[in-house]
Coordinates of C-alpha atoms in Angstrom, one line a residue:
Chain J
M1 CA 0.0 0.0 0.0
L2 CA 2.8 2.4 0.9
W3 CA 4.5 1.5 -2.3
A4 CA 1.4 2.1 -4.4
T5 CA 0.9 5.4 -2.5
L6 CA 4.4 6.4 -3.2
I7 CA 4.0 5.7 -6.9
M8 CA 0.7 7.7 -6.9
S9 CA 2.5 10.6 -5.2
L10 CA 5.3 10.6 -7.7
R11 CA 2.8 10.6 -10.5
E12 CA 1.0 13.5 -8.8
V13 CA 4.3 15.4 -8.5
R14 CA 5.1 14.8 -12.2
K15 CA 1.6 15.9 -13.3
N16 CA 2.3 19.4 -12.0
A17 CA 6.0 19.4 -12.8
L18 CA 6.4 23.2 -12.8
R19 CA 4.4 23.8 -9.6
S20 CA 6.1 20.9 -7.9
F21 CA 9.5 22.3 -8.8
L22 CA 8.6 25.8 -7.6
T23 CA 7.3 24.3 -4.3
M24 CA 10.6 22.3 -3.9
L25 CA 12.6 25.4 -4.6
G26 CA 12.1 26.8 -1.1
I27 CA 13.4 23.6 0.5
M28 CA 16.1 23.3 -2.1
I29 CA 17.4 26.8 -1.4
G30 CA 17.2 26.2 2.4
V31 CA 19.0 22.9 2.3
G32 CA 21.4 24.2 -0.3
A33 CA 22.3 27.2 2.0
V34 CA 22.7 25.0 5.0
I35 CA 24.9 22.5 3.2
A36 CA 27.0 25.3 1.6
M37 CA 27.4 27.2 4.9
V38 CA 28.5 24.1 6.8
T39 CA 30.7 22.8 4.1
I40 CA 32.5 26.1 3.6
G41 CA 32.7 26.6 7.3
E42 CA 34.2 23.1 7.7
G43 CA 36.7 23.9 5.0
A44 CA 37.7 27.1 6.7
T45 CA 38.1 25.3 10.1
Q46 CA 40.3 22.7 8.5
K47 CA 42.3 25.3 6.8
V48 CA 42.9 27.2 10.1
R49 CA 43.9 23.9 11.7
S50 CA 46.3 22.9 9.0
D51 CA 47.8 26.4 8.8
V52 CA 48.4 26.5 12.5
G53 CA 49.7 22.9 12.3
A54 CA 52.0 24.1 9.5
L55 CA 53.6 26.6 11.8
G56 CA 54.7 23.6 13.7
E57 CA 52.7 20.7 15.2
N58 CA 52.2 20.7 19.0
M59 CA 54.6 23.7 19.1
L60 CA 55.5 25.9 22.0
V61 CA 57.5 29.1 21.6
V62 CA 59.4 30.5 24.5
S63 CA 60.4 34.2 24.2
P64 CA 61.7 36.8 26.6
G65 CA 59.5 39.6 27.6
A66 CA 56.1 39.5 29.4
A67 CA 53.2 38.2 27.5
R68 CA 51.1 41.3 28.3
R69 CA 50.6 43.5 25.4
G70 CA 50.6 47.3 25.5
P71 CA 53.0 50.0 26.6
E72 CA 54.0 48.3 29.8
R73 CA 55.5 45.4 28.0
T74 CA 58.8 44.6 29.5
A75 CA 61.7 43.4 27.4
G76 CA 63.1 40.5 29.4
N77 CA 66.7 39.4 29.1
P78 CA 67.4 37.1 26.2
F79 CA 68.0 33.4 27.0
Q80 CA 71.5 31.9 27.0
K81 CA 72.8 28.6 26.0
D82 CA 72.5 27.1 29.6
D83 CA 68.8 28.0 29.7
V84 CA 68.2 25.9 26.6
E85 CA 70.3 23.1 28.1
A86 CA 68.3 23.2 31.3
I87 CA 65.0 23.0 29.4
E88 CA 66.4 20.0 27.4
R89 CA 67.6 18.3 30.6
E90 CA 64.8 18.9 33.0
V91 CA 61.5 19.2 31.1
T92 CA 59.9 15.9 30.1
G93 CA 57.7 15.3 27.1
I94 CA 59.7 17.3 24.6
K95 CA 60.2 15.7 21.2
A96 CA 62.5 18.3 19.6
L97 CA 63.7 21.7 20.5
S98 CA 65.8 24.5 18.9
P99 CA 67.1 27.8 20.2
T100 CA 66.9 30.5 17.7
A101 CA 68.2 34.0 17.2
Q102 CA 66.6 36.3 14.5
S103 CA 67.3 39.4 12.7
N104 CA 65.3 41.2 10.1
T105 CA 67.7 42.4 7.5
T106 CA 68.3 42.9 3.8
V107 CA 70.2 40.2 2.0
V108 CA 72.0 41.0 -1.2
V109 CA 73.1 39.0 -4.3
G110 CA 74.8 41.1 -7.0
N111 CA 72.5 44.1 -7.6
Q112 CA 69.4 42.3 -6.2
N113 CA 68.5 42.8 -2.6
W114 CA 65.6 41.5 -0.5
P115 CA 64.5 42.3 3.1
T116 CA 63.9 39.1 4.9
S117 CA 64.2 37.3 8.2
V118 CA 67.5 35.7 8.9
I119 CA 67.3 33.1 11.6
G120 CA 70.0 31.3 13.4
V121 CA 68.8 27.7 14.2
D122 CA 69.8 24.3 15.5
E123 CA 69.1 21.0 13.7
G124 CA 65.9 20.6 15.8
Y125 CA 64.3 23.7 14.2
F126 CA 63.5 21.9 11.0
E127 CA 61.6 19.2 12.9
V128 CA 59.7 21.7 15.2
R129 CA 58.6 24.0 12.4
G130 CA 58.0 21.2 9.9
Y131 CA 60.5 22.6 7.3
K132 CA 61.7 20.2 4.7
I133 CA 64.7 20.6 2.5
E134 CA 63.7 20.4 -1.1
M135 CA 67.1 20.7 -2.7
G136 CA 70.6 20.6 -1.5
R137 CA 71.4 19.6 2.1
S138 CA 71.1 20.6 5.7
F139 CA 74.0 22.0 7.8
S140 CA 76.7 19.5 8.7
E141 CA 77.7 19.0 12.3
V142 CA 81.0 20.6 11.7
E143 CA 79.4 23.7 10.1
A144 CA 77.0 23.9 13.0
A145 CA 79.7 23.7 15.6
S146 CA 82.3 26.0 14.0
G147 CA 79.9 28.7 12.8
T148 CA 80.7 28.4 9.1
P149 CA 78.6 31.0 7.2
V150 CA 76.3 28.7 5.2
C151 CA 72.6 29.1 4.7
I152 CA 69.4 27.5 3.5
I153 CA 66.9 29.8 1.9
G154 CA 63.1 29.7 1.5
K155 CA 61.3 29.8 -1.8
T156 CA 60.3 33.4 -1.7
V157 CA 63.9 34.5 -1.1
R158 CA 65.1 32.2 -3.9
D159 CA 62.4 33.6 -6.3
N160 CA 63.5 37.2 -5.6
L161 CA 67.3 36.8 -5.5
F162 CA 67.8 34.0 -8.0
P163 CA 64.9 34.3 -10.4
G164 CA 65.1 31.2 -12.6
A165 CA 68.6 30.3 -11.5
M166 CA 70.0 27.5 -9.3
P167 CA 70.8 29.0 -5.9
M168 CA 73.0 26.2 -4.6
G169 CA 76.7 27.0 -4.4
Q170 CA 75.9 30.7 -4.9
R171 CA 76.8 33.3 -2.2
I172 CA 74.5 35.8 -0.6
R173 CA 75.5 38.7 1.5
V174 CA 73.9 39.0 4.9
K175 CA 75.0 42.3 6.5
Q176 CA 78.8 42.1 6.0
V177 CA 78.9 38.3 5.9
S178 CA 79.1 36.3 2.7
C179 CA 77.1 33.1 3.0
L180 CA 77.2 30.0 0.9
V181 CA 73.7 28.7 -0.1
V182 CA 73.7 24.9 0.6
G183 CA 69.9 24.2 0.5
L184 CA 66.5 25.2 -0.5
L185 CA 63.4 24.8 1.7
A186 CA 60.2 23.1 0.4
S187 CA 57.4 25.7 0.3
K188 CA 55.1 26.0 3.3
G189 CA 53.0 28.9 2.1
Q190 CA 51.1 31.5 4.0
A191 CA 50.8 31.1 7.8
A192 CA 47.3 31.3 9.4
M193 CA 47.9 34.8 10.7
G194 CA 49.5 36.1 7.6
G195 CA 53.2 36.1 7.1
D196 CA 55.1 34.2 4.4
Q197 CA 56.8 31.2 5.9
D198 CA 58.9 30.9 2.8
D199 CA 60.5 34.3 3.3
V200 CA 63.4 33.1 5.5
V201 CA 67.1 32.6 5.4
L202 CA 68.2 29.9 7.9
M203 CA 71.8 29.6 9.1
P204 CA 73.5 27.7 11.9
L205 CA 72.9 29.5 15.3
R206 CA 76.6 29.6 16.0
A207 CA 77.4 31.4 12.8
F208 CA 74.5 33.8 13.3
Q209 CA 75.6 34.7 16.8
R210 CA 79.2 35.1 16.0
R211 CA 79.1 36.8 12.6
I212 CA 75.8 38.6 12.4
A213 CA 74.5 39.4 15.9
G214 CA 77.9 39.6 17.6
N215 CA 76.6 38.1 20.8
N216 CA 75.5 34.8 22.3
N217 CA 71.9 35.7 22.9
I218 CA 69.0 33.4 22.1
S219 CA 65.9 35.2 21.2
S220 CA 63.4 32.4 21.2
V221 CA 63.3 28.7 21.9
Y222 CA 61.0 26.5 19.8
L223 CA 59.7 23.3 21.4
Q224 CA 57.8 20.4 19.9
V225 CA 55.8 18.4 22.4
E226 CA 55.6 14.6 22.0
D227 CA 51.9 14.3 22.7
A228 CA 49.3 17.0 22.1
Q229 CA 47.6 16.1 25.3
A230 CA 50.8 17.0 27.3
T231 CA 51.2 20.4 25.8
S232 CA 50.0 22.3 28.8
S233 CA 52.0 20.2 31.2
V234 CA 55.2 20.9 29.2
Q235 CA 54.2 24.5 29.1
A236 CA 53.9 24.6 32.9
Q237 CA 57.2 22.8 33.4
V238 CA 59.0 25.2 31.1
E239 CA 57.4 28.2 32.9
D240 CA 58.3 26.8 36.4
L241 CA 61.9 26.1 35.3
L242 CA 62.5 29.5 33.8
R243 CA 60.9 31.3 36.7
E244 CA 63.3 29.6 39.0
R245 CA 66.3 30.2 36.7
R246 CA 65.4 33.9 36.2
R247 CA 64.6 34.3 40.0
I248 CA 61.1 35.6 39.6
Q249 CA 59.3 36.0 43.0
P250 CA 56.0 34.2 43.5
G251 CA 53.3 36.6 42.4
A252 CA 55.6 38.7 40.2
V253 CA 55.0 39.0 36.5
D254 CA 57.1 36.7 34.3
D255 CA 59.7 38.4 32.1
F256 CA 59.2 35.7 29.4
N257 CA 56.3 34.1 27.7
V258 CA 55.4 30.7 26.4
R259 CA 53.0 30.7 23.4
N260 CA 51.0 27.6 22.7
M261 CA 50.1 27.2 19.1
Q262 CA 47.4 24.7 19.9
E263 CA 45.6 27.4 21.9
I264 CA 45.7 29.8 19.0
A265 CA 44.4 27.0 16.7
D266 CA 41.6 26.2 19.1
T267 CA 40.6 29.9 19.4
M268 CA 40.6 30.4 15.7
S269 CA 38.6 27.3 14.9
S270 CA 36.1 28.0 17.6
V271 CA 35.6 31.4 16.0
T272 CA 35.0 29.8 12.6
A273 CA 32.8 27.1 14.2
S274 CA 30.5 29.8 15.7
M275 CA 30.4 31.7 12.4
T276 CA 29.3 28.4 10.8
G277 CA 26.7 27.8 13.4
L278 CA 25.3 31.3 13.0
L279 CA 25.2 31.1 9.2
G280 CA 23.7 27.6 9.4
G281 CA 21.0 29.0 11.7
I282 CA 20.1 31.7 9.2
A283 CA 20.0 29.1 6.5
A284 CA 17.7 26.9 8.7
V285 CA 15.2 29.8 8.7
S286 CA 15.0 29.6 4.9
L287 CA 14.3 25.9 5.3
L288 CA 11.4 26.8 7.6
V289 CA 10.1 29.2 4.9
G290 CA 10.4 26.4 2.4
G291 CA 8.3 24.2 4.6
I292 CA 5.6 26.8 4.8
G293 CA 5.7 27.0 1.0
I294 CA 5.0 23.2 0.9
M295 CA 2.1 23.6 3.3
N296 CA 0.7 26.4 1.2
I297 CA 0.8 24.4 -2.0
M298 CA -0.5 21.3 -0.4
L299 CA -3.5 23.2 1.0
V300 CA -4.2 24.6 -2.4
S301 CA -3.8 21.1 -3.9
V302 CA -6.3 19.6 -1.4
T303 CA -8.9 22.2 -2.2
E304 CA -8.3 21.7 -5.9
R305 CA -8.6 18.0 -5.6
T306 CA -11.6 17.9 -3.3
R307 CA -13.7 15.9 -5.9
E308 CA -10.8 13.5 -6.3
V309 CA -10.8 13.0 -2.5
G310 CA -14.5 12.5 -2.6
T311 CA -14.2 9.9 -5.3
R312 CA -11.5 8.1 -3.4
L313 CA -13.5 8.0 -0.3
A314 CA -16.6 6.8 -2.2
I315 CA -14.7 3.9 -3.8
G316 CA -13.6 2.8 -0.4
A317 CA -10.5 4.7 0.7
L318 CA -10.2 5.0 4.4
A319 CA -9.6 8.5 5.9
S320 CA -6.2 7.3 7.1
E321 CA -5.3 6.2 3.5
V322 CA -6.2 9.7 2.2
L323 CA -4.1 11.2 5.0
L324 CA -1.2 9.0 4.1
Q325 CA -1.4 9.8 0.4
F326 CA -1.2 13.6 1.0
L327 CA 1.4 13.2 3.6
V328 CA 3.5 11.1 1.3
E329 CA 3.1 13.7 -1.4
A330 CA 4.4 16.4 0.9
V331 CA 7.3 14.3 2.0
V332 CA 8.1 13.4 -1.6
L333 CA 8.2 17.1 -2.5
A334 CA 10.3 18.0 0.5
L335 CA 12.7 15.1 -0.1
L336 CA 13.1 15.9 -3.8
G337 CA 13.7 19.5 -2.8
G338 CA 16.2 18.3 -0.1
I339 CA 18.1 16.1 -2.6
L340 CA 18.3 18.9 -5.2
G341 CA 19.3 21.2 -2.3
I342 CA 22.1 18.9 -1.3
L343 CA 23.4 18.8 -4.8
F344 CA 23.0 22.6 -5.2
G345 CA 24.7 23.2 -1.8
L346 CA 27.6 20.9 -2.6
S347 CA 28.3 22.4 -6.0
L348 CA 28.0 25.9 -4.5
S349 CA 30.4 25.2 -1.8
Y350 CA 32.7 23.4 -4.2
A351 CA 32.9 26.5 -6.3
A352 CA 33.3 28.7 -3.2
T353 CA 36.1 26.6 -1.6
Q354 CA 37.9 26.4 -4.9
S355 CA 37.9 30.2 -5.3
L356 CA 38.9 30.8 -1.7
S357 CA 41.4 27.9 -1.9
L358 CA 39.9 26.2 1.1
P359 CA 39.8 22.4 1.4
F360 CA 36.4 20.9 0.1
V361 CA 35.2 18.6 2.9
I362 CA 31.9 16.8 2.5
S363 CA 30.5 16.1 5.9
P364 CA 28.3 12.9 5.6
G365 CA 26.6 13.8 8.9
T366 CA 25.4 17.2 7.5
V367 CA 24.2 15.6 4.3
A368 CA 22.3 12.9 6.2
G369 CA 21.0 15.5 8.6
A370 CA 19.8 17.8 5.7
F371 CA 18.0 14.7 4.2
A372 CA 16.3 13.8 7.4
F373 CA 15.4 17.4 8.1
S374 CA 13.7 17.8 4.8
A375 CA 11.7 14.6 5.3
A376 CA 10.7 16.0 8.7
V377 CA 9.7 19.3 7.1
G378 CA 7.5 17.4 4.7
V379 CA 5.8 15.5 7.5
I380 CA 5.4 18.5 9.8
F381 CA 4.1 20.9 7.1
G382 CA 2.3 18.2 5.1
Y383 CA 0.3 17.0 8.1
L384 CA -2.2 19.9 8.3
P385 CA -3.2 19.8 4.6
A386 CA -3.3 16.0 4.7
R387 CA -5.6 16.0 7.7
K388 CA -7.8 18.6 5.9
A389 CA -8.2 16.1 3.0
A390 CA -8.8 13.1 5.3
R391 CA -11.5 15.0 7.2
L392 CA -13.5 15.9 4.1
N393 CA -17.1 14.6 4.0
P394 CA -17.4 12.4 0.9
I395 CA -20.9 13.6 0.0
E396 CA -19.9 17.3 0.1
A397 CA -16.5 16.6 -1.5
L398 CA -18.3 14.9 -4.4
R399 CA -20.6 17.9 -4.9
H400 CA -17.7 20.3 -4.8
E401 CA -17.2 22.3 -8.0
Chain O
M1 CA -7.3 -1.2 10.3
A2 CA -11.0 -1.6 10.5
E3 CA -12.5 -5.0 9.7
L4 CA -15.0 -5.7 7.0
P5 CA -18.4 -5.9 8.8
R6 CA -20.3 -9.2 8.5
A7 CA -24.1 -9.7 8.7
D8 CA -23.9 -12.3 11.4
G9 CA -21.1 -10.9 13.5
G10 CA -18.4 -12.7 11.7
A11 CA -19.3 -16.4 12.1
G12 CA -20.4 -17.1 8.6
D13 CA -19.1 -16.4 5.2
G14 CA -21.5 -13.6 4.3
P15 CA -25.2 -13.1 4.5
D16 CA -28.0 -15.3 3.4
H17 CA -28.6 -14.8 -0.3
R18 CA -32.3 -14.4 0.4
T19 CA -31.8 -11.2 2.4
P20 CA -32.5 -8.1 0.3
I21 CA -29.3 -6.3 -0.7
V22 CA -30.9 -3.0 0.5
E23 CA -33.5 -2.7 3.2
F24 CA -34.7 0.6 4.7
R25 CA -36.7 0.3 7.9
R26 CA -38.6 3.6 8.7
V27 CA -35.5 5.6 7.7
E28 CA -35.5 9.2 8.7
K29 CA -32.9 11.8 7.7
I30 CA -33.2 15.2 9.2
Y31 CA -30.9 18.1 8.4
G32 CA -30.7 21.2 10.6
E33 CA -32.6 21.9 13.7
G34 CA -35.7 23.8 14.9
E35 CA -37.0 26.3 12.3
S36 CA -34.6 25.3 9.6
E37 CA -35.2 21.6 10.1
V38 CA -35.4 19.7 6.8
R39 CA -36.8 16.2 6.7
A40 CA -35.0 14.8 3.7
L41 CA -36.3 11.2 4.3
D42 CA -39.4 10.8 6.3
G43 CA -39.9 7.3 7.5
V44 CA -39.0 5.4 4.4
D45 CA -39.5 1.6 4.1
M46 CA -37.8 0.2 1.0
R47 CA -36.4 -3.2 -0.1
I48 CA -34.3 -3.9 -3.1
E49 CA -33.6 -7.5 -4.0
R50 CA -30.4 -9.0 -5.5
G51 CA -30.4 -8.8 -9.3
E52 CA -32.9 -5.9 -9.6
F53 CA -32.3 -2.9 -11.7
V54 CA -34.1 -0.1 -9.8
S55 CA -34.5 3.4 -11.1
I56 CA -35.1 6.1 -8.6
M57 CA -36.9 9.2 -9.7
G58 CA -38.1 12.4 -8.0
S59 CA -37.8 16.1 -8.3
S60 CA -35.0 17.9 -6.6
G61 CA -35.4 18.0 -2.9
S62 CA -37.6 14.9 -3.0
G63 CA -35.0 12.9 -1.0
K64 CA -33.8 10.7 -3.8
S65 CA -30.1 11.9 -3.4
T66 CA -30.2 11.5 0.3
A67 CA -31.6 8.0 -0.2
M68 CA -28.8 7.3 -2.8
N69 CA -26.1 8.5 -0.4
M70 CA -27.6 6.3 2.3
I71 CA -27.7 3.2 0.0
G72 CA -24.1 3.9 -0.8
C73 CA -23.2 3.9 2.9
L74 CA -21.9 7.5 2.5
D75 CA -24.5 8.7 5.0
V76 CA -26.4 7.2 8.0
P77 CA -30.0 7.6 9.0
T78 CA -31.0 10.0 11.8
S79 CA -33.4 7.3 13.0
G80 CA -34.7 3.9 11.7
A81 CA -32.4 1.3 10.3
Y82 CA -30.6 0.6 7.0
L83 CA -29.6 -2.9 6.4
F84 CA -27.1 -3.4 3.6
R85 CA -26.7 -7.2 2.8
G86 CA -28.3 -7.7 6.2
V87 CA -25.7 -5.5 8.0
N88 CA -27.1 -2.6 10.0
V89 CA -25.1 0.4 8.6
C90 CA -26.2 2.6 11.5
D91 CA -23.9 0.6 13.8
L92 CA -20.8 1.1 11.7
D93 CA -18.2 3.7 11.9
Q94 CA -16.8 5.7 9.0
D95 CA -14.0 3.2 8.3
Q96 CA -16.2 0.2 8.4
R97 CA -18.6 1.9 5.9
A98 CA -15.6 2.7 3.7
L99 CA -14.8 -1.0 3.7
L100 CA -18.3 -2.0 2.7
R101 CA -18.1 0.4 -0.2
R102 CA -14.7 -0.9 -1.1
H103 CA -15.8 -4.5 -1.3
F104 CA -19.5 -4.4 -2.4
I105 CA -20.4 -1.1 -4.0
G106 CA -19.4 0.5 -7.3
F107 CA -20.1 4.2 -7.9
V108 CA -20.9 6.0 -11.2
F109 CA -21.3 9.7 -11.0
Q110 CA -23.0 12.3 -13.3
G111 CA -19.7 14.1 -13.6
F112 CA -17.6 10.9 -14.2
N113 CA -15.1 12.0 -11.5
L114 CA -12.1 10.5 -13.3
L115 CA -8.7 11.6 -12.0
A116 CA -7.3 14.4 -14.1
R117 CA -4.2 13.7 -16.2
T118 CA -4.4 10.0 -15.4
T119 CA -4.8 7.3 -17.9
A120 CA -8.0 5.3 -18.3
L121 CA -6.2 2.2 -17.1
E122 CA -4.8 3.9 -13.9
N123 CA -8.3 5.2 -13.2
V124 CA -9.8 1.7 -13.4
E125 CA -7.0 0.3 -11.2
L126 CA -7.6 2.8 -8.4
P127 CA -10.2 0.8 -6.4
L128 CA -8.0 -2.3 -6.7
I129 CA -5.1 -0.4 -5.1
Y130 CA -7.3 0.2 -2.1
R131 CA -8.1 -3.5 -2.1
R132 CA -4.4 -4.3 -2.0
V133 CA -4.5 -6.2 -5.3
P134 CA -1.0 -6.9 -6.5
A135 CA 0.2 -4.7 -9.5
E136 CA 0.1 -7.4 -12.2
E137 CA -3.3 -8.7 -11.3
R138 CA -4.5 -5.2 -11.0
K139 CA -3.5 -4.4 -14.5
R140 CA -5.1 -7.6 -15.9
R141 CA -8.4 -7.0 -14.1
A142 CA -8.5 -3.3 -15.1
L143 CA -7.9 -4.3 -18.8
K144 CA -10.6 -6.9 -18.5
A145 CA -13.0 -4.3 -17.1
L146 CA -12.1 -1.8 -19.9
D147 CA -12.7 -4.5 -22.4
L148 CA -16.1 -5.1 -21.0
V149 CA -17.0 -1.5 -21.6
G150 CA -15.4 -1.6 -25.0
L151 CA -12.5 0.7 -24.3
S152 CA -9.5 -1.6 -24.1
S153 CA -8.0 0.2 -27.0
R154 CA -8.0 3.5 -25.0
A155 CA -6.4 2.2 -21.9
G156 CA -3.4 4.5 -22.2
H157 CA -5.4 7.6 -22.9
T158 CA -5.9 10.3 -20.2
S159 CA -9.4 11.4 -19.5
A160 CA -8.9 14.7 -21.4
K161 CA -8.4 12.7 -24.6
L162 CA -11.7 10.8 -24.1
S163 CA -15.2 11.8 -25.1
G164 CA -17.9 12.2 -22.4
G165 CA -19.4 8.8 -23.3
Q166 CA -16.0 7.2 -23.2
Q167 CA -15.2 8.9 -19.8
Q168 CA -18.4 7.5 -18.4
R169 CA -17.6 4.1 -19.7
V170 CA -14.2 4.3 -18.0
A171 CA -16.0 5.3 -14.8
I172 CA -18.3 2.3 -15.2
A173 CA -15.3 0.1 -15.7
R174 CA -13.8 1.6 -12.5
A175 CA -17.0 0.8 -10.7
L176 CA -17.2 -2.8 -11.8
V177 CA -13.6 -3.8 -11.7
T178 CA -14.0 -4.9 -8.1
E179 CA -17.0 -7.1 -9.1
P180 CA -19.3 -5.3 -6.8
S181 CA -22.7 -6.7 -5.7
L182 CA -24.3 -3.2 -6.1
L183 CA -23.7 -0.6 -8.8
L184 CA -24.9 2.8 -7.7
A185 CA -25.3 5.3 -10.6
D186 CA -26.2 8.9 -9.9
E187 CA -27.6 10.4 -13.1
P188 CA -25.0 8.5 -15.1
T189 CA -26.4 9.9 -18.4
G190 CA -26.9 13.5 -17.2
N191 CA -23.9 14.9 -19.1
L192 CA -24.3 12.9 -22.3
D193 CA -26.0 13.4 -25.6
S194 CA -28.9 11.0 -26.5
A195 CA -26.8 8.5 -28.6
R196 CA -24.3 8.1 -25.7
K197 CA -27.2 7.9 -23.2
V198 CA -28.5 4.8 -25.0
E199 CA -25.0 3.3 -25.1
I200 CA -24.4 3.7 -21.4
M201 CA -27.9 2.5 -20.5
E202 CA -27.5 -0.6 -22.6
L203 CA -24.1 -1.3 -20.9
M204 CA -25.8 -1.0 -17.5
V205 CA -28.6 -3.4 -18.6
Q206 CA -26.0 -5.8 -19.8
L207 CA -24.1 -5.7 -16.6
N208 CA -27.3 -6.3 -14.7
R209 CA -28.5 -9.2 -16.8
E210 CA -25.3 -10.9 -17.7
H211 CA -23.2 -10.3 -14.6
G212 CA -26.0 -10.3 -12.0
I213 CA -25.0 -6.9 -10.6
T214 CA -27.8 -5.2 -8.8
V215 CA -28.1 -1.7 -10.2
V216 CA -29.7 1.3 -8.5
M217 CA -29.8 4.4 -10.6
V218 CA -31.0 7.9 -9.9
T219 CA -32.3 9.8 -12.9
H220 CA -34.8 12.5 -13.7
E221 CA -35.4 11.3 -17.2
P222 CA -38.4 8.9 -17.5
D223 CA -37.0 7.2 -20.7
M224 CA -33.8 6.4 -18.9
A225 CA -35.7 5.1 -15.9
E226 CA -37.5 2.6 -18.2
Y227 CA -34.3 0.6 -18.7
G228 CA -34.8 -0.6 -15.2
T229 CA -37.0 -3.4 -14.0
R230 CA -38.7 -1.1 -11.4
T231 CA -39.0 2.6 -10.8
I232 CA -39.3 4.1 -7.3
V233 CA -40.5 7.6 -7.1
F234 CA -39.7 10.0 -4.2
R235 CA -41.6 13.1 -3.2
D236 CA -41.1 15.1 0.0
G237 CA -39.0 12.5 1.6
K238 CA -41.5 9.7 1.0
I239 CA -41.8 7.0 -1.6
I240 CA -45.0 7.6 -3.6
S241 CA -44.8 4.7 -6.0
G242 CA -42.8 1.7 -7.0
N243 CA -42.4 0.2 -3.6
R244 CA -43.3 -3.4 -3.1

């Protein structure tokens, strides 16, 4: 019976193809909007996560100076080698670590020059930040220990200083020091908060300190935590250790700060998630409007087909069977609208994610949810018209003009 | 799901064949109340036996339509009793009456009442859908019914492509596809020209004689009424002639 009713409903939908389509349009746009919002939002969230992940997975950055922003910000003393050694020795749960020193300066090749960040690093830096060497090699142990002026450059630096040429074996001038290019970093692209991660020149920390900075200061320490769960415990250990080493009184403000990339990622994705929720909510309202459209058309349809209902009742249809028929028709309309809406929303979000260069992630839960929701819209908004049909008096319905 | 009512409360396999198919016992039907009260049927006694072809006549407001609705189990008496195949319809709820119609009664209307934009075959299949007849058998029986009314070649045509006479024949096919014991026709020739009228009436006579279907037909045309074996005339809610 249900099957026969379904066939009858599909026939009914096809008979009034244009009207059916216009009725579905409301649901289609509603579902399409929900799907598009959620899919784009999902893509944005993933993008934020992977961008922050690209800065370095499970990364902590320890820098001198209080975390507080504003004019009161205190410039703490830079770290020294023994600070780094103490962290390495005493803090548990660290996978890799690298002290760094950095200078923003202009590097020169021939008559080309380019302002960039020159960073002195240890071997661990590559692992913590997730940099890979695309061409050439990393620093040798001898180079690292002796402070030989060698460097590895990022793609942006290479594109600007050696357009179309092979950088390896060439020399670049950093301040007064001539540096041999031994490697090229694989591109990492834009960071989540802006900033080109390929616009760097890396050299051994020792060489940077001796030849460029002229001191033994360490401006930041990069840490990679073994397990994401342990990030805050490692952060606390580092903070306790440094507070002790820097003799900070209990209650006094730290003159250093530990930044947790995971926290930043969480904040940013929660912002995107709430945006998605908000937009999804607005889209859900259009779904409601679509449902009202279905109810409207079904009410008109019941009035129009009063004689048909009378005939059906006369030839022996039960009121419940008439109810079921109109309900199934409404659900069929809503579901077809829902299916079209899912396709519409997915293609819309595909286009949007492509043009915004976000990842295109289909969330099966959302699709299934949209499908179930449109069926529910059909049942809820189809019930009233269907009940109206089922309650018709057959004698009056047959007399209806 | 309501159950099909039986004459003897379910013990036997249907009523005794000697019971009249339609029996009115002092049936009254009153619409409205007080000042505006209308006695559509005023204590009618009437019996229609199996195999009869009864024409019901009367001017408008005579109560013939009310009687027709009551015979078709679409309506129930205000007082008195209506026994359909020995079952008192007054005791039945809406669904049980629907089941009686589904299994024993075929309807033919003045306005044909075919479903719009639906083929003749699908129209004829409709009552079988409600009887849960499987699709294949449904089609076979619908084609047979269309064949009986001489329209098997038009099975795939929608009602818009059929003439009035053809539409009424499709409607008759729809009414008899369930092999009803009673065919109720409400002015079946009212919308047709005289040649078509004769066609339809001859078809009804044929169904009555060759298939043993009891026919009750409301008409206001005396020459149509003559096709029947008996004519009952209503006036002011009472039967004035033709009763036995």
